[in-house]
DNA sequence: TGTTTAACCTTGTATATACAAGGTAGGCTA
DNA sequence: TAGCCTACCTTGTATATACAAGGTTAAACA
């Protein structure tokens, strides 16, 4: 068999959508119709449809039918990768310098982000991630001490905070905000950039089963760092 | 039945991964083992595994077994939404002002992005998208005239370029780059911002079956615009 | 005429079965 | 001992079947 039958059916449907023959919200053949068209069992036709639904190409409603899904083009996905992996994947040298590692009192913003009270103790770390020796990211991180009591005892030259946290408190969710900012003087020093250089800031909150684990502020020089998307559709 | 059997099996596996009982690369029970555990048919056990593989929780290799997938935490997804929808979803007033709509000669950068020769004609449009009357995005767009010959005849106050292009040349892929930049003087005027305000720039290339359809440069004031992620992990 | 009902479509869940295909490990042979 | 080969595990594809559940429509009834 050149290609699995369910894959042929998927191709058949996808090509018709790609050419525009079947438009958004058009009805696609039912499982039984596909069964006749391709001379296969209902389970095989069903598999093709199910997989296309899973990938967002189709939508179905029990008792009604299966339809071409609305354009996903309206939103596409950007990937935020682990900085160390990204640098290594480029074949460049990666190094990290820990600048701070201590306990502080939660400010209002940090307390809100972590779901704690203002003034509660939180663990705080600052690291500079470098590519070929040049700063590419300043990672400022606030950690919930209740969930990660041994955070301050770690050596983040050996294992990034992200790796450590993942091991200690398996994360179940993460939320990000990306924006453009101007660096403060301190950040300018740490990133070795001019006052005129804009920066890309990623705010990242991570959850485990027990609650908010950490709140991180990742700042990149705009001239050196780009977020790139993988793909959409299909 | 309180819950479908395959859903119970999925829950069983997910909870064991969440608690950390099963770690990355650990082997999960085979289809036959699950069949015995849950007193169900192999197809039902298989469905649970298949769906968890689809959602990225598990990985499987024919002839070997099924394993807990590597942390997805390493990369998470950001959503780039249609600007008009985003503003409307916030319940705010949306308006758009077309500034340019003409044919120009492709510069080197544009020719590269569109897969054309330098100096070839390309269609060019500039629009300003406003939220409550304030500029939120400048959309500069270069369009391949071979694929979209009637681009210049459109009225983009009625339909956004993106909507028109989606209808004319169903898109099959899109790639994005996000970075922080300082606005040029012209952009400062168009966005009504100060020279000191950093901007978030999204470069977007879209493909249809026939090739690259358009290349867009979307610039937002950093103080007013944030990209926000939905969620991670399945 | 208006409402209820039943027939018929759709998708959803579940089982039993068969064979194909890929990988591993242990035993057999040279 | 070294290499091959078979038996046995795994996942992958495909079929036939049964009944459940949700929605539409048209016919039957009041």
Coordinates of C-alpha atoms (C1' of nucleotides) in Angstrom, one line a residue:
Chain A
X1 CA 0.0 0.0 0.0
X2 CA 1.5 3.3 -1.1
X3 CA -0.1 5.2 1.6
X4 CA -2.4 4.2 4.4
X5 CA -6.1 4.5 3.5
X6 CA -7.0 6.9 6.3
X7 CA -4.1 9.1 5.1
X8 CA -5.5 9.1 1.6
X9 CA -8.8 10.2 2.9
X10 CA -7.2 13.0 4.8
X11 CA -5.3 14.1 1.7
X12 CA -8.5 14.0 -0.3
X13 CA -10.3 16.3 2.2
X14 CA -7.3 18.6 2.7
X15 CA -6.7 19.1 -1.0
X16 CA -10.3 20.1 -1.5
X17 CA -10.1 22.6 1.2
X18 CA -6.8 24.0 0.0
X19 CA -8.1 24.6 -3.5
X20 CA -11.0 26.4 -2.0
X21 CA -13.5 23.9 -3.4
X22 CA -14.8 23.4 0.1
X23 CA -15.0 26.6 2.0
X24 CA -15.3 27.5 5.6
X25 CA -18.5 26.0 7.2
X26 CA -19.1 23.8 4.1
X27 CA -20.2 20.3 5.0
X28 CA -17.8 17.5 4.3
X29 CA -19.0 14.0 3.4
X30 CA -20.3 12.0 6.4
X31 CA -18.5 9.0 7.7
X32 CA -20.9 6.7 5.8
X33 CA -20.5 8.6 2.5
X34 CA -16.7 8.4 2.8
X35 CA -17.1 4.7 3.6
X36 CA -18.8 4.3 0.2
X37 CA -16.5 6.7 -1.7
X38 CA -13.3 5.0 -0.5
X39 CA -14.6 1.5 -0.1
X40 CA -13.5 1.2 3.5
X41 CA -14.9 0.6 6.9
X42 CA -16.6 3.4 8.8
X43 CA -13.8 3.2 11.4
X44 CA -11.2 4.1 8.8
X45 CA -13.2 7.0 7.4
X46 CA -13.9 8.1 10.9
X47 CA -10.2 8.1 11.8
X48 CA -9.4 10.5 8.9
X49 CA -12.1 12.9 10.1
X50 CA -11.2 12.6 13.8
X51 CA -7.6 13.4 13.0
X52 CA -8.5 16.4 11.0
X53 CA -10.8 17.6 13.8
X54 CA -7.9 17.2 16.2
X55 CA -5.7 19.3 14.0
X56 CA -8.3 22.0 13.8
X57 CA -9.1 21.6 10.1
X58 CA -12.6 20.3 10.7
X59 CA -15.3 20.7 13.3
X60 CA -18.1 18.3 14.0
X61 CA -21.3 18.1 16.0
X62 CA -22.9 14.9 17.0
X63 CA -26.2 14.4 15.2
X64 CA -25.5 17.2 12.6
X65 CA -22.3 16.6 10.6
X66 CA -18.7 17.6 9.9
X67 CA -17.8 20.9 8.6
X68 CA -14.7 22.9 7.4
X69 CA -13.5 24.8 10.4
X70 CA -13.1 28.6 10.5
X71 CA -9.8 30.1 9.4
X72 CA -7.1 29.5 11.8
X73 CA -5.3 32.1 9.9
X74 CA -6.8 34.6 12.3
X75 CA -4.5 33.5 15.0
X76 CA -1.2 31.8 14.6
X77 CA 1.3 30.5 17.1
X78 CA 4.6 31.7 18.2
X79 CA 7.0 29.5 20.0
X80 CA 8.8 30.7 23.1
X81 CA 11.8 28.4 23.5
X82 CA 14.2 27.7 26.3
X83 CA 17.0 30.2 25.8
X84 CA 19.9 27.8 26.5
X85 CA 18.5 25.3 23.9
X86 CA 18.0 28.0 21.4
X87 CA 21.6 29.1 21.6
X88 CA 22.9 25.6 21.5
X89 CA 20.8 24.7 18.5
X90 CA 22.4 27.6 16.7
X91 CA 25.7 25.9 17.3
X92 CA 26.9 28.8 19.4
X93 CA 28.6 28.9 22.8
X94 CA 26.3 29.2 25.7
X95 CA 27.3 30.5 29.1
X96 CA 25.4 31.8 32.1
X97 CA 26.4 34.2 35.0
X98 CA 24.4 34.2 38.2
X99 CA 24.2 37.8 39.6
X100 CA 21.8 37.5 42.5
X101 CA 20.3 34.7 44.6
X102 CA 18.6 35.7 47.8
X103 CA 15.4 36.1 49.7
X104 CA 13.5 39.4 49.4
X105 CA 10.1 40.8 50.5
X106 CA 7.4 40.6 47.9
X107 CA 6.4 43.9 46.3
X108 CA 2.8 44.4 45.3
X109 CA 3.4 43.3 41.7
X110 CA 5.3 40.2 42.7
X111 CA 2.8 39.3 45.4
X112 CA 0.0 39.6 42.9
X113 CA 1.8 37.5 40.3
X114 CA 2.6 34.7 42.8
X115 CA -0.7 34.8 44.7
X116 CA 1.0 35.8 48.0
X117 CA 0.6 38.7 50.4
X118 CA 2.7 41.9 50.1
X119 CA 5.8 41.6 52.2
X120 CA 5.9 37.8 52.3
X121 CA 9.3 36.3 51.7
X122 CA 10.0 35.2 48.1
X123 CA 13.2 33.8 46.5
X124 CA 14.8 36.0 43.9
X125 CA 17.4 35.2 41.3
X126 CA 19.0 37.1 38.5
X127 CA 21.0 35.4 35.7
X128 CA 22.5 36.7 32.5
X129 CA 22.5 34.2 29.6
X130 CA 25.1 34.7 27.0
X131 CA 25.7 33.6 23.4
X132 CA 29.3 33.6 22.4
X133 CA 30.0 35.6 25.5
X134 CA 27.5 38.4 24.7
X135 CA 24.5 38.9 26.9
X136 CA 21.3 37.7 25.2
X137 CA 18.9 37.6 28.1
X138 CA 18.6 38.8 31.6
X139 CA 16.4 36.4 33.6
X140 CA 14.9 37.8 36.8
X141 CA 12.9 35.3 38.7
X142 CA 10.7 35.4 41.7
X143 CA 9.9 32.0 43.2
X144 CA 7.2 30.9 45.6
X145 CA 9.2 29.6 48.6
X146 CA 6.3 27.4 49.8
X147 CA 6.5 25.3 46.7
X148 CA 10.2 25.3 46.1
X149 CA 11.9 25.6 49.6
X150 CA 15.4 24.7 48.4
X151 CA 15.6 27.2 45.5
X152 CA 18.3 29.3 47.1
X153 CA 20.6 26.2 47.6
X154 CA 20.9 25.6 43.9
X155 CA 23.9 26.3 41.7
X156 CA 22.4 27.7 38.5
X157 CA 25.6 27.4 36.5
X158 CA 25.0 23.7 36.5
X159 CA 21.2 23.6 35.9
X160 CA 19.0 26.5 34.8
X161 CA 16.3 27.6 37.1
X162 CA 13.8 26.4 34.6
X163 CA 15.2 23.0 34.5
X164 CA 15.4 22.8 38.3
X165 CA 11.8 24.1 38.7
X166 CA 10.5 21.6 36.2
X167 CA 12.1 18.7 38.1
X168 CA 10.9 19.9 41.5
X169 CA 7.4 21.1 40.6
X170 CA 6.1 19.6 37.3
X171 CA 4.5 22.5 35.6
X172 CA 0.9 22.3 34.4
X173 CA 0.5 25.7 32.8
X174 CA 2.4 28.8 31.8
X175 CA 1.3 32.2 30.7
X176 CA 3.3 34.8 28.9
X177 CA 3.2 38.4 27.9
X178 CA 5.5 39.9 25.4
X179 CA 6.1 43.6 25.0
X180 CA 8.7 46.1 23.9
X181 CA 10.3 48.2 26.6
X182 CA 13.3 50.5 27.1
X183 CA 15.8 49.0 29.5
X184 CA 16.5 50.5 32.9
X185 CA 20.0 51.6 33.6
X186 CA 20.7 48.5 35.5
X187 CA 19.4 46.3 32.7
X188 CA 21.5 48.3 30.2
X189 CA 24.6 47.5 32.2
X190 CA 23.7 43.8 32.5
X191 CA 22.9 43.5 28.8
X192 CA 25.8 45.7 27.8
X193 CA 23.6 47.8 25.5
X194 CA 23.1 51.5 24.8
X195 CA 20.3 53.5 26.4
X196 CA 18.7 53.9 23.0
X197 CA 18.3 50.2 22.3
X198 CA 14.7 48.8 22.7
X199 CA 14.3 45.5 24.4
X200 CA 11.9 42.6 24.1
X201 CA 10.4 41.6 27.5
X202 CA 8.7 38.4 28.2
X203 CA 6.8 38.0 31.5
X204 CA 6.3 34.4 32.3
X205 CA 4.2 32.9 35.1
X206 CA 4.3 29.1 35.7
X207 CA 1.9 27.0 37.6
X208 CA 2.2 23.5 39.1
X209 CA -0.6 21.5 40.6
X210 CA -0.2 23.4 43.9
X211 CA -0.3 26.9 42.5
X212 CA 1.9 29.6 41.0
X213 CA 5.5 28.4 41.2
X214 CA 7.4 31.3 39.8
X215 CA 7.2 34.6 38.0
X216 CA 10.0 35.5 35.6
X217 CA 11.0 38.6 33.7
X218 CA 13.1 37.8 30.6
X219 CA 14.6 40.8 28.8
X220 CA 16.4 40.6 25.5
X221 CA 18.2 43.2 23.5
X222 CA 15.9 44.0 20.5
X223 CA 18.8 44.0 18.0
X224 CA 20.0 40.5 18.9
X225 CA 16.9 38.6 19.7
X226 CA 13.8 37.6 17.7
X227 CA 11.0 35.3 18.4
X228 CA 10.2 33.1 15.5
X229 CA 7.1 31.1 14.7
X230 CA 7.1 27.5 13.6
X231 CA 4.1 27.2 11.4
X232 CA 0.3 27.3 11.3
X233 CA -2.5 25.4 9.6
X234 CA -2.6 21.8 8.6
Chain B
X1 CA -21.4 5.8 32.3
X2 CA -20.0 8.6 34.4
X3 CA -17.1 9.2 32.0
X4 CA -16.1 7.5 28.8
X5 CA -13.7 4.6 29.4
X6 CA -11.0 6.0 27.1
X7 CA -11.3 9.3 29.0
X8 CA -10.8 7.5 32.3
X9 CA -7.6 5.9 31.0
X10 CA -6.3 9.2 29.8
X11 CA -7.0 10.7 33.3
X12 CA -5.2 7.8 34.9
X13 CA -2.1 8.4 32.8
X14 CA -2.2 12.1 33.1
X15 CA -2.6 12.1 36.8
X16 CA 0.4 9.8 37.2
X17 CA 2.5 12.2 35.1
X18 CA 1.3 15.3 36.9
X19 CA 2.2 13.9 40.3
X20 CA 5.6 13.0 38.9
X21 CA 5.2 9.3 39.5
X22 CA 5.9 8.8 35.8
X23 CA 8.8 11.0 34.7
X24 CA 10.0 12.1 31.3
X25 CA 11.0 9.1 29.2
X26 CA 9.4 6.6 31.6
X27 CA 7.6 3.8 29.9
X28 CA 3.8 3.8 30.3
X29 CA 1.8 0.6 30.2
X30 CA 1.5 -1.0 26.7
X31 CA -1.9 -1.2 25.0
X32 CA -2.2 -4.8 26.1
X33 CA -1.4 -4.0 29.7
X34 CA -4.0 -1.2 29.8
X35 CA -6.5 -3.6 28.2
X36 CA -6.1 -5.9 31.2
X37 CA -5.9 -3.1 33.8
X38 CA -9.1 -1.4 32.7
X39 CA -10.9 -4.5 31.4
X40 CA -11.4 -3.0 28.0
X41 CA -10.6 -3.8 24.4
X42 CA -7.3 -2.9 22.9
X43 CA -8.9 -0.3 20.6
X44 CA -10.1 1.6 23.7
X45 CA -6.8 1.5 25.4
X46 CA -5.2 2.5 22.1
X47 CA -7.5 5.5 21.7
X48 CA -6.4 6.9 25.1
X49 CA -2.7 6.5 24.1
X50 CA -3.2 7.9 20.6
X51 CA -4.9 11.0 21.9
X52 CA -2.2 11.6 24.5
X53 CA 0.4 11.3 21.8
X54 CA -1.5 13.8 19.6
X55 CA -1.6 16.3 22.4
X56 CA 2.1 15.8 23.0
X57 CA 2.0 14.2 26.4
X58 CA 3.3 10.8 25.2
X59 CA 5.6 9.6 22.5
X60 CA 5.6 6.1 20.9
X61 CA 7.7 4.1 18.7
X62 CA 6.5 1.1 16.8
X63 CA 8.0 -2.1 18.1
X64 CA 9.3 -0.4 21.2
X65 CA 6.7 1.2 23.4
X66 CA 5.0 4.3 24.6
X67 CA 6.9 6.8 26.8
X68 CA 6.3 10.1 28.7
X69 CA 7.3 12.9 26.3
X70 CA 10.0 15.4 27.0
X71 CA 8.9 18.6 28.7
X72 CA 6.9 20.8 26.5
X73 CA 7.7 23.4 29.0
X74 CA 10.7 24.0 26.9
X75 CA 8.6 25.7 24.3
X76 CA 5.2 27.3 24.8
X77 CA 3.0 29.0 22.4
X78 CA 2.0 32.5 21.9
X79 CA -1.0 33.5 19.9
X80 CA -0.8 36.2 17.3
X81 CA -4.3 37.4 16.7
X82 CA -6.0 39.4 14.1
X83 CA -5.8 43.0 15.3
X84 CA -9.4 43.9 14.5
X85 CA -10.8 40.9 16.3
X86 CA -8.6 41.6 19.3
X87 CA -9.9 45.1 19.6
X88 CA -13.5 44.2 19.1
X89 CA -13.2 41.4 21.7
X90 CA -12.1 43.9 24.2
X91 CA -15.3 45.7 23.5
X92 CA -13.5 48.7 22.2
X93 CA -14.1 50.8 19.1
X94 CA -12.2 49.7 16.0
X95 CA -11.4 51.9 13.1
X96 CA -8.9 51.8 10.2
X97 CA -7.3 54.5 8.0
X98 CA -5.8 53.5 4.7
X99 CA -2.8 55.7 4.0
X100 CA -1.2 54.2 0.9
X101 CA -2.3 51.8 -1.8
X102 CA -0.1 51.6 -4.9
X103 CA 2.4 49.7 -7.0
X104 CA 6.1 50.0 -6.3
X105 CA 9.3 48.3 -7.3
X106 CA 10.5 45.5 -5.1
X107 CA 13.5 46.4 -2.9
X108 CA 16.0 43.7 -2.2
X109 CA 14.4 42.8 1.1
X110 CA 10.9 42.7 -0.3
X111 CA 12.0 40.7 -3.4
X112 CA 13.6 38.2 -1.1
X113 CA 10.6 37.9 1.1
X114 CA 8.2 37.4 -1.7
X115 CA 10.4 35.2 -3.9
X116 CA 10.6 37.8 -6.7
X117 CA 13.3 39.6 -8.6
X118 CA 14.6 43.0 -7.4
X119 CA 12.7 45.7 -9.2
X120 CA 9.7 43.6 -10.1
X121 CA 6.4 45.3 -9.5
X122 CA 4.7 44.6 -6.1
X123 CA 1.5 46.0 -4.6
X124 CA 2.0 48.0 -1.5
X125 CA -0.5 49.2 1.2
X126 CA -0.2 51.0 4.5
X127 CA -3.1 51.1 7.0
X128 CA -3.3 52.3 10.5
X129 CA -5.5 50.3 12.9
X130 CA -7.0 52.3 15.8
X131 CA -8.5 51.3 19.1
X132 CA -10.9 54.0 20.4
X133 CA -9.4 56.3 17.8
X134 CA -5.8 55.8 19.0
X135 CA -3.3 54.1 16.6
X136 CA -2.5 50.6 17.8
X137 CA -0.9 49.1 14.7
X138 CA 0.7 50.3 11.4
X139 CA 0.3 47.6 8.8
X140 CA 2.6 47.8 5.9
X141 CA 2.0 45.1 3.4
X142 CA 3.8 43.9 0.2
X143 CA 1.7 41.7 -2.0
X144 CA 2.7 39.4 -4.9
X145 CA 0.8 40.8 -7.9
X146 CA 0.9 37.5 -9.7
X147 CA -1.2 35.8 -7.1
X148 CA -3.4 38.7 -6.2
X149 CA -3.9 40.8 -9.3
X150 CA -6.8 42.8 -8.0
X151 CA -5.3 43.9 -4.7
X152 CA -5.1 47.6 -5.6
X153 CA -8.8 47.7 -6.4
X154 CA -10.0 46.9 -2.9
X155 CA -11.4 49.2 -0.3
X156 CA -9.7 48.2 2.9
X157 CA -12.1 50.2 5.0
X158 CA -14.7 47.5 4.3
X159 CA -12.5 44.4 4.5
X160 CA -9.0 44.1 6.0
X161 CA -6.2 43.1 3.7
X162 CA -5.9 39.9 5.7
X163 CA -9.6 39.0 5.2
X164 CA -9.4 39.8 1.4
X165 CA -6.2 37.8 1.0
X166 CA -7.6 34.8 2.9
X167 CA -10.6 34.7 0.6
X168 CA -8.6 35.1 -2.7
X169 CA -5.7 32.9 -1.9
X170 CA -6.4 30.4 0.9
X171 CA -3.3 30.4 3.0
X172 CA -1.5 27.3 3.8
X173 CA 1.3 28.6 6.0
X174 CA 2.5 31.7 7.8
X175 CA 5.7 32.6 9.5
X176 CA 6.4 35.3 11.9
X177 CA 9.2 37.1 13.5
X178 CA 8.7 39.3 16.5
X179 CA 11.3 41.9 17.7
X180 CA 11.6 45.1 19.5
X181 CA 12.6 48.2 17.4
X182 CA 12.7 51.9 17.6
X183 CA 10.2 53.6 15.3
X184 CA 11.4 55.6 12.3
X185 CA 10.2 59.2 12.2
X186 CA 7.5 58.3 9.7
X187 CA 6.3 55.5 12.0
X188 CA 6.4 57.8 15.0
X189 CA 4.0 60.2 13.2
X190 CA 1.7 57.4 12.1
X191 CA 1.5 55.8 15.5
X192 CA 1.4 59.2 17.2
X193 CA 4.2 58.3 19.6
X194 CA 7.3 59.9 21.1
X195 CA 10.8 59.1 19.6
X196 CA 11.7 57.4 22.9
X197 CA 8.9 54.8 22.7
X198 CA 10.0 51.3 21.8
X199 CA 7.8 49.3 19.4
X200 CA 6.9 45.7 18.9
X201 CA 7.4 44.7 15.3
X202 CA 5.9 41.6 13.7
X203 CA 7.1 40.5 10.3
X204 CA 4.6 38.1 8.7
X205 CA 5.0 36.1 5.5
X206 CA 2.0 34.1 4.3
X207 CA 2.0 31.3 1.7
X208 CA -0.8 29.9 -0.4
X209 CA -0.5 26.8 -2.5
X210 CA 1.1 28.8 -5.3
X211 CA 3.8 30.5 -3.3
X212 CA 4.4 33.6 -1.1
X213 CA 1.3 35.7 -1.1
X214 CA 2.3 38.7 1.0
X215 CA 4.9 40.1 3.4
X216 CA 3.6 42.3 6.1
X217 CA 5.3 44.5 8.7
X218 CA 3.1 45.2 11.7
X219 CA 4.3 47.8 14.2
X220 CA 2.8 48.4 17.6
X221 CA 3.6 50.9 20.2
X222 CA 5.3 49.0 23.1
X223 CA 3.4 50.8 25.7
X224 CA 0.0 49.9 24.3
X225 CA 0.4 46.5 22.9
X226 CA 1.1 43.2 24.4
X227 CA 1.1 39.7 23.0
X228 CA -0.4 37.3 25.4
X229 CA -0.3 33.5 25.4
X230 CA -3.2 31.3 25.9
X231 CA -1.8 28.2 27.6
X232 CA 0.5 25.3 27.3
X233 CA 0.5 21.7 28.0
X234 CA -2.4 20.0 26.2
Chain C
dT1 C1' -53.8 24.0 11.9
dG2 C1' -50.6 22.9 15.4
dT3 C1' -48.2 19.7 18.2
dT4 C1' -46.3 15.5 19.1
dT5 C1' -44.0 11.5 17.6
dA6 C1' -41.4 8.4 15.1
dA7 C1' -38.1 7.5 11.5
dC8 C1' -33.8 8.5 9.9
dC9 C1' -29.8 10.9 9.6
dT10 C1' -25.5 12.3 12.0
dT11 C1' -21.5 11.5 15.3
dG12 C1' -19.8 9.0 19.8
dT13 C1' -18.3 4.9 22.4
dA14 C1' -16.9 0.2 22.6
dT15 C1' -15.6 -4.6 21.3
dA16 C1' -13.5 -8.6 18.8
dT17 C1' -10.6 -9.7 15.4
dA18 C1' -6.9 -10.0 11.8
dC19 C1' -2.7 -9.1 9.9
dA20 C1' 1.4 -5.8 9.0
dA21 C1' 5.6 -3.8 10.5
dG22 C1' 9.3 -2.5 13.6
dG23 C1' 12.5 -3.7 17.6
dT24 C1' 14.7 -6.7 21.1
dA25 C1' 16.6 -10.5 23.1
dG26 C1' 17.9 -15.0 23.5
dG27 C1' 19.1 -19.2 21.4
dC28 C1' 20.9 -21.7 17.7
dT29 C1' 24.3 -22.5 14.2
dA30 C1' 28.6 -22.1 11.9
Chain D
dT1 C1' 33.0 -16.9 20.1
dA2 C1' 30.6 -14.3 16.5
dG3 C1' 26.9 -13.7 13.8
dC4 C1' 22.5 -14.8 12.3
dC5 C1' 17.7 -16.0 13.0
dT6 C1' 13.6 -16.9 15.2
dA7 C1' 10.2 -16.1 18.7
dC8 C1' 8.0 -12.6 21.1
dC9 C1' 7.1 -8.2 22.3
dT10 C1' 5.6 -3.6 20.8
dT11 C1' 2.7 -0.3 17.8
dG12 C1' 0.2 0.4 13.2
dT13 C1' -3.6 -0.4 9.9
dA14 C1' -8.1 -2.1 8.8
dT15 C1' -12.6 -4.4 9.1
dA16 C1' -17.3 -5.7 10.9
dT17 C1' -20.3 -4.9 14.3
dA18 C1' -23.3 -3.1 18.1
dC19 C1' -25.5 0.2 20.5
dA20 C1' -25.8 5.2 22.5
dA21 C1' -26.8 9.9 21.9
dG22 C1' -27.9 14.2 19.5
dG23 C1' -30.4 16.6 15.7
dT24 C1' -33.6 17.1 11.7
dT25 C1' -37.5 16.3 9.2
dA26 C1' -41.6 14.7 7.8
dA27 C1' -45.6 12.1 8.9
dA28 C1' -49.3 11.1 12.0
dC29 C1' -52.4 12.5 15.3
dA30 C1' -55.4 15.7 18.1

